[in-house]
Amino acid sequence: MHGWKVRTFPEYEFYHHGAARKDLQSSLLVNYRMGIREYAYGTHPVFEISKTISRMKNKPFILGSASRLIGFFYAFFSNTRIAVPHEVMKYTREEQMKRLKALNRLN
């Protein structure tokens, strides 16, 4: 996109640290914040809804997905600032809609 080049850095090792607490309240809060983050990254609302539906089978069942969607739409309706440039958001949303259309063709 726009002539950008992607590079990898195999000499660096990164470790993803999961949530220290595994209780329901912590999990719901993490999902809520992820919903806000998804909005700030410019995710298309229809794509977010479809992701939410596909995640309902993950623990915590239904509640985790619902809290993520609530976070997303809280950010949407409160006019939270989009953290990426407009052209990046536009590109991301176009790609997400292409994925949804391709998925719809398979069904």
mmCIF file of C-alpha atoms in Angstrom:
data_model
loop_
_atom_site.group_PDB
_atom_site.id
_atom_site.type_symbol
_atom_site.label_atom_id
_atom_site.label_comp_id
_atom_site.label_asym_id
_atom_site.label_seq_id
_atom_site.Cartn_x
_atom_site.Cartn_y
_atom_site.Cartn_z
ATOM 1 C CA MET A 1 0.000 0.000 0.000
ATOM 2 C CA HIS A 2 1.446 3.349 -1.054
ATOM 3 C CA GLY A 3 4.850 1.779 -1.702
ATOM 4 C CA TRP A 4 5.414 0.798 1.934
ATOM 5 C CA LYS A 5 7.735 -2.102 2.522
ATOM 6 C CA VAL A 6 7.229 -4.735 5.186
ATOM 7 C CA ARG A 7 10.260 -6.036 6.999
ATOM 8 C CA THR A 8 10.764 -8.737 9.591
ATOM 9 C CA PHE A 9 13.222 -8.705 12.436
ATOM 10 C CA PRO A 10 14.072 -12.332 13.245
ATOM 11 C CA GLU A 11 16.817 -11.259 15.630
ATOM 12 C CA TYR A 12 14.202 -9.899 18.069
ATOM 13 C CA GLU A 13 12.080 -12.160 20.232
ATOM 14 C CA PHE A 14 8.778 -10.946 21.576
ATOM 15 C CA TYR A 15 6.658 -12.591 24.221
ATOM 16 C CA HIS A 16 2.962 -12.015 24.506
ATOM 17 C CA HIS A 17 1.932 -11.882 28.127
ATOM 18 C CA GLY A 18 -1.662 -12.944 28.602
ATOM 19 C CA ALA A 19 -3.939 -11.590 31.278
ATOM 20 C CA ALA A 20 -2.659 -12.396 34.744
ATOM 21 C CA ARG A 21 -6.184 -12.836 36.078
ATOM 22 C CA LYS A 22 -8.486 -15.361 34.498
ATOM 23 C CA ASP A 23 -11.716 -14.453 36.258
ATOM 24 C CA LEU A 24 -14.865 -13.415 34.412
ATOM 25 C CA GLN A 25 -14.744 -9.735 35.412
ATOM 26 C CA SER A 26 -11.187 -9.359 34.129
ATOM 27 C CA SER A 27 -12.037 -11.157 30.895
ATOM 28 C CA LEU A 28 -15.056 -8.952 30.260
ATOM 29 C CA LEU A 29 -13.028 -5.812 30.887
ATOM 30 C CA VAL A 30 -10.301 -6.983 28.516
ATOM 31 C CA ASN A 31 -12.892 -7.691 25.809
ATOM 32 C CA TYR A 32 -14.557 -4.306 26.382
ATOM 33 C CA ARG A 33 -11.229 -2.523 25.949
ATOM 34 C CA MET A 34 -10.446 -4.590 22.862
ATOM 35 C CA GLY A 35 -13.722 -3.401 21.343
ATOM 36 C CA ILE A 36 -12.701 0.204 21.922
ATOM 37 C CA ARG A 37 -9.286 -0.548 20.427
ATOM 38 C CA GLU A 38 -10.832 -2.192 17.365
ATOM 39 C CA TYR A 39 -12.834 0.980 16.746
ATOM 40 C CA ALA A 40 -9.750 3.157 17.206
ATOM 41 C CA TYR A 41 -7.930 1.019 14.618
ATOM 42 C CA GLY A 42 -10.681 1.798 12.111
ATOM 43 C CA THR A 43 -12.457 -1.565 11.956
ATOM 44 C CA HIS A 44 -15.671 -1.535 9.913
ATOM 45 C CA PRO A 45 -18.778 -1.972 12.136
ATOM 46 C CA VAL A 46 -20.193 -4.825 10.007
ATOM 47 C CA PHE A 47 -16.856 -6.634 10.189
ATOM 48 C CA GLU A 48 -16.778 -6.188 13.965
ATOM 49 C CA ILE A 49 -20.271 -7.635 14.289
ATOM 50 C CA SER A 50 -19.289 -10.657 12.192
ATOM 51 C CA LYS A 51 -16.156 -11.177 14.301
ATOM 52 C CA THR A 52 -18.271 -10.947 17.422
ATOM 53 C CA ILE A 53 -20.631 -13.632 16.160
ATOM 54 C CA SER A 54 -17.736 -15.942 15.305
ATOM 55 C CA ARG A 55 -16.196 -15.429 18.769
ATOM 56 C CA MET A 56 -19.313 -16.397 20.694
ATOM 57 C CA LYS A 57 -18.008 -19.956 20.925
ATOM 58 C CA ASN A 58 -14.959 -18.787 22.914
ATOM 59 C CA LYS A 59 -14.924 -18.402 26.678
ATOM 60 C CA PRO A 60 -16.571 -16.578 28.284
ATOM 61 C CA PHE A 61 -19.372 -17.722 26.017
ATOM 62 C CA ILE A 62 -21.527 -14.923 24.599
ATOM 63 C CA LEU A 63 -20.616 -12.467 27.410
ATOM 64 C CA GLY A 64 -17.077 -11.920 26.137
ATOM 65 C CA SER A 65 -18.270 -11.191 22.622
ATOM 66 C CA ALA A 66 -21.057 -8.979 23.901
ATOM 67 C CA SER A 67 -18.676 -6.921 26.040
ATOM 68 C CA ARG A 68 -16.342 -6.489 23.064
ATOM 69 C CA LEU A 69 -19.215 -5.302 20.883
ATOM 70 C CA ILE A 70 -20.423 -2.953 23.634
ATOM 71 C CA GLY A 71 -16.920 -1.452 23.829
ATOM 72 C CA PHE A 72 -16.809 -1.016 20.055
ATOM 73 C CA PHE A 73 -20.165 0.735 19.865
ATOM 74 C CA TYR A 74 -19.466 2.807 22.963
ATOM 75 C CA ALA A 75 -16.423 4.193 21.131
ATOM 76 C CA PHE A 76 -18.468 4.559 17.933
ATOM 77 C CA PHE A 77 -21.260 6.585 19.540
ATOM 78 C CA SER A 78 -18.983 8.633 21.791
ATOM 79 C CA ASN A 79 -16.932 9.769 18.758
ATOM 80 C CA THR A 80 -13.702 8.297 20.028
ATOM 81 C CA ARG A 81 -10.789 9.457 17.903
ATOM 82 C CA ILE A 82 -9.609 7.041 15.222
ATOM 83 C CA ALA A 83 -5.927 6.372 15.933
ATOM 84 C CA VAL A 84 -4.853 5.645 12.351
ATOM 85 C CA PRO A 85 -4.728 7.983 9.341
ATOM 86 C CA HIS A 86 -7.901 8.158 7.262
ATOM 87 C CA GLU A 87 -6.299 6.430 4.271
ATOM 88 C CA VAL A 88 -5.209 3.487 6.460
ATOM 89 C CA MET A 89 -8.713 3.196 7.917
ATOM 90 C CA LYS A 90 -10.219 3.309 4.428
ATOM 91 C CA TYR A 91 -7.836 0.618 3.169
ATOM 92 C CA THR A 92 -8.490 -1.577 6.222
ATOM 93 C CA ARG A 93 -12.244 -1.297 5.847
ATOM 94 C CA GLU A 94 -12.080 -2.100 2.134
ATOM 95 C CA GLU A 95 -10.035 -5.216 2.880
ATOM 96 C CA GLN A 96 -12.430 -6.258 5.638
ATOM 97 C CA MET A 97 -15.437 -5.891 3.354
ATOM 98 C CA LYS A 98 -13.660 -7.932 0.659
ATOM 99 C CA ARG A 99 -13.140 -10.692 3.218
ATOM 100 C CA LEU A 100 -16.792 -10.612 4.219
ATOM 101 C CA LYS A 101 -17.945 -10.734 0.586
ATOM 102 C CA ALA A 102 -15.613 -13.665 -0.120
ATOM 103 C CA LEU A 103 -16.916 -15.473 2.959
ATOM 104 C CA ASN A 104 -20.478 -14.818 1.884
ATOM 105 C CA ARG A 105 -19.763 -16.338 -1.555
ATOM 106 C CA LEU A 106 -18.595 -19.555 0.104
ATOM 107 C CA ASN A 107 -21.916 -20.048 1.871
#
